[in-house]
Amino acid sequence: MAESDDQEPSSVRLRIRREAGGLWSKAKSLLAGTWQRASESGFGDWYKARWADSRRFRIFNYLLGAFVVFNLVFWVAVTRNLPSAESLLTYQPPLPTMVLGINGEIVYSYARERRVQLRYVDFPEKLKNAYLSAEDKNFWTHGGVDYIGVASAVIDNITKIGTDERGRGGSTITQQVAKNILVGNERSLGRKLREMVLARRIEDVLTKQQILELYLNEIPLGRQSFGVEAAAQAYFGKSVADLTLAEDAFLAILPKAPEKYGRSNHAAEALERRNWVLDQMVKNGAVPAAEAAAAKAQPLGIIPRRGDNWDPANGYFVEEVRRQLIEKYGENAEAGPNSVYAGGLWVRTSLDPQMQKASQDALRTGLVRFGGAGNGKALDHVDLDPDAWQSQISLLNKSISYLDWRVGLVLDRSGSGATIGFADGTKGPLGGAPAAIKPGDVVAAAPSGTQAWAFRSVPEITGGMLLEDAHSGRIMAIQGGFDAGLGSFNRATQAQRQPGSTIKPFVYGTGLDYGMSPSSEVLDGKFCVYQGSSLGQKCFQNFGNAGGGGATHTMRWGLEQSRNLMTVRIANDAGMDHVAQTFERVGIGKYPPYLAFALGAGETTVQQMVNAYAALANNGMQYQPTVIDYVQDRSGKVIWRADARRCQKCNMPEWDGKPMPRFDSRGKQVMDPRTAFQVVHMLEGVVTRGTAYLLGDMGLPLFGKTGTTTGPTNVWFVGGNQDIVGGVYLGYDQPRPLGGWAQGGTIAAPIFKQLVQATKPRWSTKPFVAPAEIHWVKVDRISGKRVFSGAPADGKDASVIWEAFKAESEARPGIGTEELEKQRAALINAARKGAGRPKAPTASTSAGDAKEPEAVPTISSDAAVGNQ
C-alpha cells in the first residue's frame, strides 16, 4: 500500500538520522583533530591560560559567540530563503487579456483583477506627490528603510495599546513593494524583518523611479483594482491624467484601508483622511496652500461600484475566443507566461460588432415569436440561505441584457405574492409568478411600478446563429442562445443537431459531379430500399408523408421545392458513398453511406454547415473557420496567427527579375468550382420561388436552403451572398417536436431576413460570379430544355431562365415554342383544378429522415406544376 504524500516513510527517516549522525561524527572528529593540532602548537595552552586569567577575554568570547549565534538564527529565520531582489528587474505583473474586434477597438477583457500598467513618466506629478506625502515623505533620501519612521511608528503603537485605534505603520514605499510582490502580506515580525532586508537589497538593484513605478502599478486599492490607473477608473471613471487634486489625494489614502475608505458609510472618515493628505502636501511643498484649500472644499466624488462596460451582445463570441485561448495557453499564471488571466495578451478577433448585435436581436426576436411568454419555469434553483442570499445570487454569475429585465432570487412566497432580491442587495415585491415558483428559485423580472417587479419567463425554445466571411473563413458573429449571461453553452458551435434539408445541396452537388445537370430529369416517385431480412423494405416519402405522384422534374425544381424522393434517388444514382465523401470533404460530418443521411439524418453544428455553404459561395474554395486573427504577448510580439503563410522572397533587398512573389492560397478546393456555382445558382431559385421565397423581396442576390427535421424537432436556414454566409436553427435543448406547423421557411428564414434587413448596406448587390468553363444557356424552367426564343428572367413567374451548365452536360434543344406553350397551358389547367396548399403533416416518417415543405407561391403559368 502506497504511503500518502504527507507521511514520511520510516526508511527515509532512518536514512536521514543515519546520515545526520554520520555528519555529526565527522564534525566532532574534525574539531578534535583541530584542537589537538592547536594544543601541539601551543595555542590551546595559551587560550586556556587567557580564559582562566582574563575576565575581559571571557566577555569578548561570550559576545563573539552571541554574535555568531544571532547571525545564524537571523539567517535561518529571516534571510535564508528570501527571493532575489534582482527578480524585480524582469518582473512581469499579472495582466488581463484584451480582446479587440475587427475594427481594432477593445471589446472585452479577461480579468479577475483590474490592472493597467503605466510607465513612470505617465504618472502625474501631483499624484506621485500625494502618495509620497501620505506614505513615505523621505522616499528620495532613505536607503529602503526609514529608521526614524520605524522608531516613530513603534512609539505610536505603544501609546495606542489598550485603545481601539490602530497604530500607524512604519513601512516605506520600498518595503511595500517588497511586501506586495515578493514576501506577501502575512502579519508577523518575521515577515516585517524579511521585508526590511529585501527593501535594502531592492534599493541596490532598482532606481528610485523604478521602485515608485512598481509601487504605483501594483498597490491594491480596493474594488478589485491594482495600481492607480485601475483605481482611477474604478472610483472616478477617468484616467489618472484627468484626476483633480482632490481625487489624487483620495487615491493616496486607499493603501491604508481600501475597503473602508471606498464605501459610502465611511465617507466622513475618508474625507478627513483625504484632507490630511492635502495638508501634508502643503507641508512638504508639493502644492500651494490655496490650491489645497480649494481641493478640501470639494466632495469625494466617488462613483458607484459598477461592472465592466462591455457590450453583452458580444458574450457568446468572446466566450468562444476564451475557450480557444485557454486551450492554447492555459488559464492562470501557473500554466505559463501567456496565460489568459495573467499573460497580458492582446487578441485581434474577427468580431464584427454591428453584425453581432443584429444576430442577437434577430435570433431573440425569432425565439420570442415562437416561444411566446415562455414556460413559466425558473432559470435555476439554490438552497436558500436567508442570511447569505445576496452572496448566493452573486456567486451564480447570471445576468440578462434583454430589455429592462434583471435576474434575481425568490426570497419568500406567500399565496400569489413573492419577494425578489438582487445581487446589489435591493429587494421588492414580485408579481405574476406562476404557482410553481418557490423560494430559492432564480428568475427573471422586469420593473413594475415603484420598487415592484413582474415575473418574466425566458423562452424555452432556443437555437444558434453564426455569420462567416466566405472569402477568409473569419467568423463575424456568433449567437449561441437567448443570452450569454444565462449560460455559456454555445448552440452555434457546440450543439450537435440534425441539419435536415440544408444538407441537400451537397447531395445535388455530388449528382452534378457524376454527370447530371440542373436540367436533368429525376423521378419524383416512390423509392424503396431493401434493408435486410430483419428490417425489410424502407420506403422514403416527401414532406408530410406525401408521395411524389410519379412525375419527373428537373434537378433545379427538386432542390427548389426540397423533394425528398428526388434527393434520395439522386444520392442513389450518384452513389451514397460518393455523397458521404462530399459531406466529409466540406466538413459537415463523417457519416456512413446510408440514404437517410442524404436527407439530414446525421448530426452537425451551425458552424460546420455555414462553413460548408461558404465553400459553395466561394466557388468550392473553403477556408478554416476562425474567430482569432492573431495573438500578441504583453510586449507586442505576435505569438500566433491564423494566417501562418510565409513569403520567403517578399523581403529580398533587391528584385531578382523573376515574377513578383505571392502568398499561397490559405484555402482548400473542396468542390469543383463549376459544381459549386451550379448549386448556388439553383439555391438562388430556392430564394426566388422555392422554400425560402420569403427572402425573395430583399432586392439582393441571395442563395440559401431551409431545413425541417423529423418531428419536426429542428428548423433551419443557411445561406447568404458571395461575401457573407450565415446559418440559424431553432429547437429545444432536449429535442422534442416543435409542432406540426413548424417549418424552416416560416420560422428560421424570417430570422435571417431580419438580420439582412438590419444590416442591408453590408450586403453586396453584385451578382454571383461564375467560374471559367460555365456555359449559360436559355432553358425552359419547367422542362429544363433549351429554348431559342423568349427573354430570360429571374422572377418567380419566369418561364425562361438562364441556366448554368458544364460543357459536357449542356442542355439539348427542346420542342418548338408553339408546342411548348400548348403543353404548358394544359399543365396549368390541370394544376388549377387540383392545386391547393398541402395539409399539415399528421405523422413523421421513420426516425432520422429529414423532410421539407413544398413551397406554395401564388399559382402562375410557371409555378403551377411545382404545386402538384
Coordinates of C-alpha atoms in Angstrom, one line a residue, residues 229 388 441 493 504 509 602 674 702 727 832:
E229 CA -4.8 53.8 -13.1
A388 CA -26.5 35.0 2.7
D441 CA -35.7 29.9 -7.5
T493 CA -20.6 26.0 -32.2
K504 CA -29.4 18.5 -49.8
G509 CA -23.6 18.7 -56.0
G602 CA -26.7 12.9 -39.2
R674 CA -18.3 24.7 -61.7
L702 CA -29.2 35.7 -52.1
G727 CA -27.0 30.0 -40.7
R832 CA -55.7 24.9 -61.3

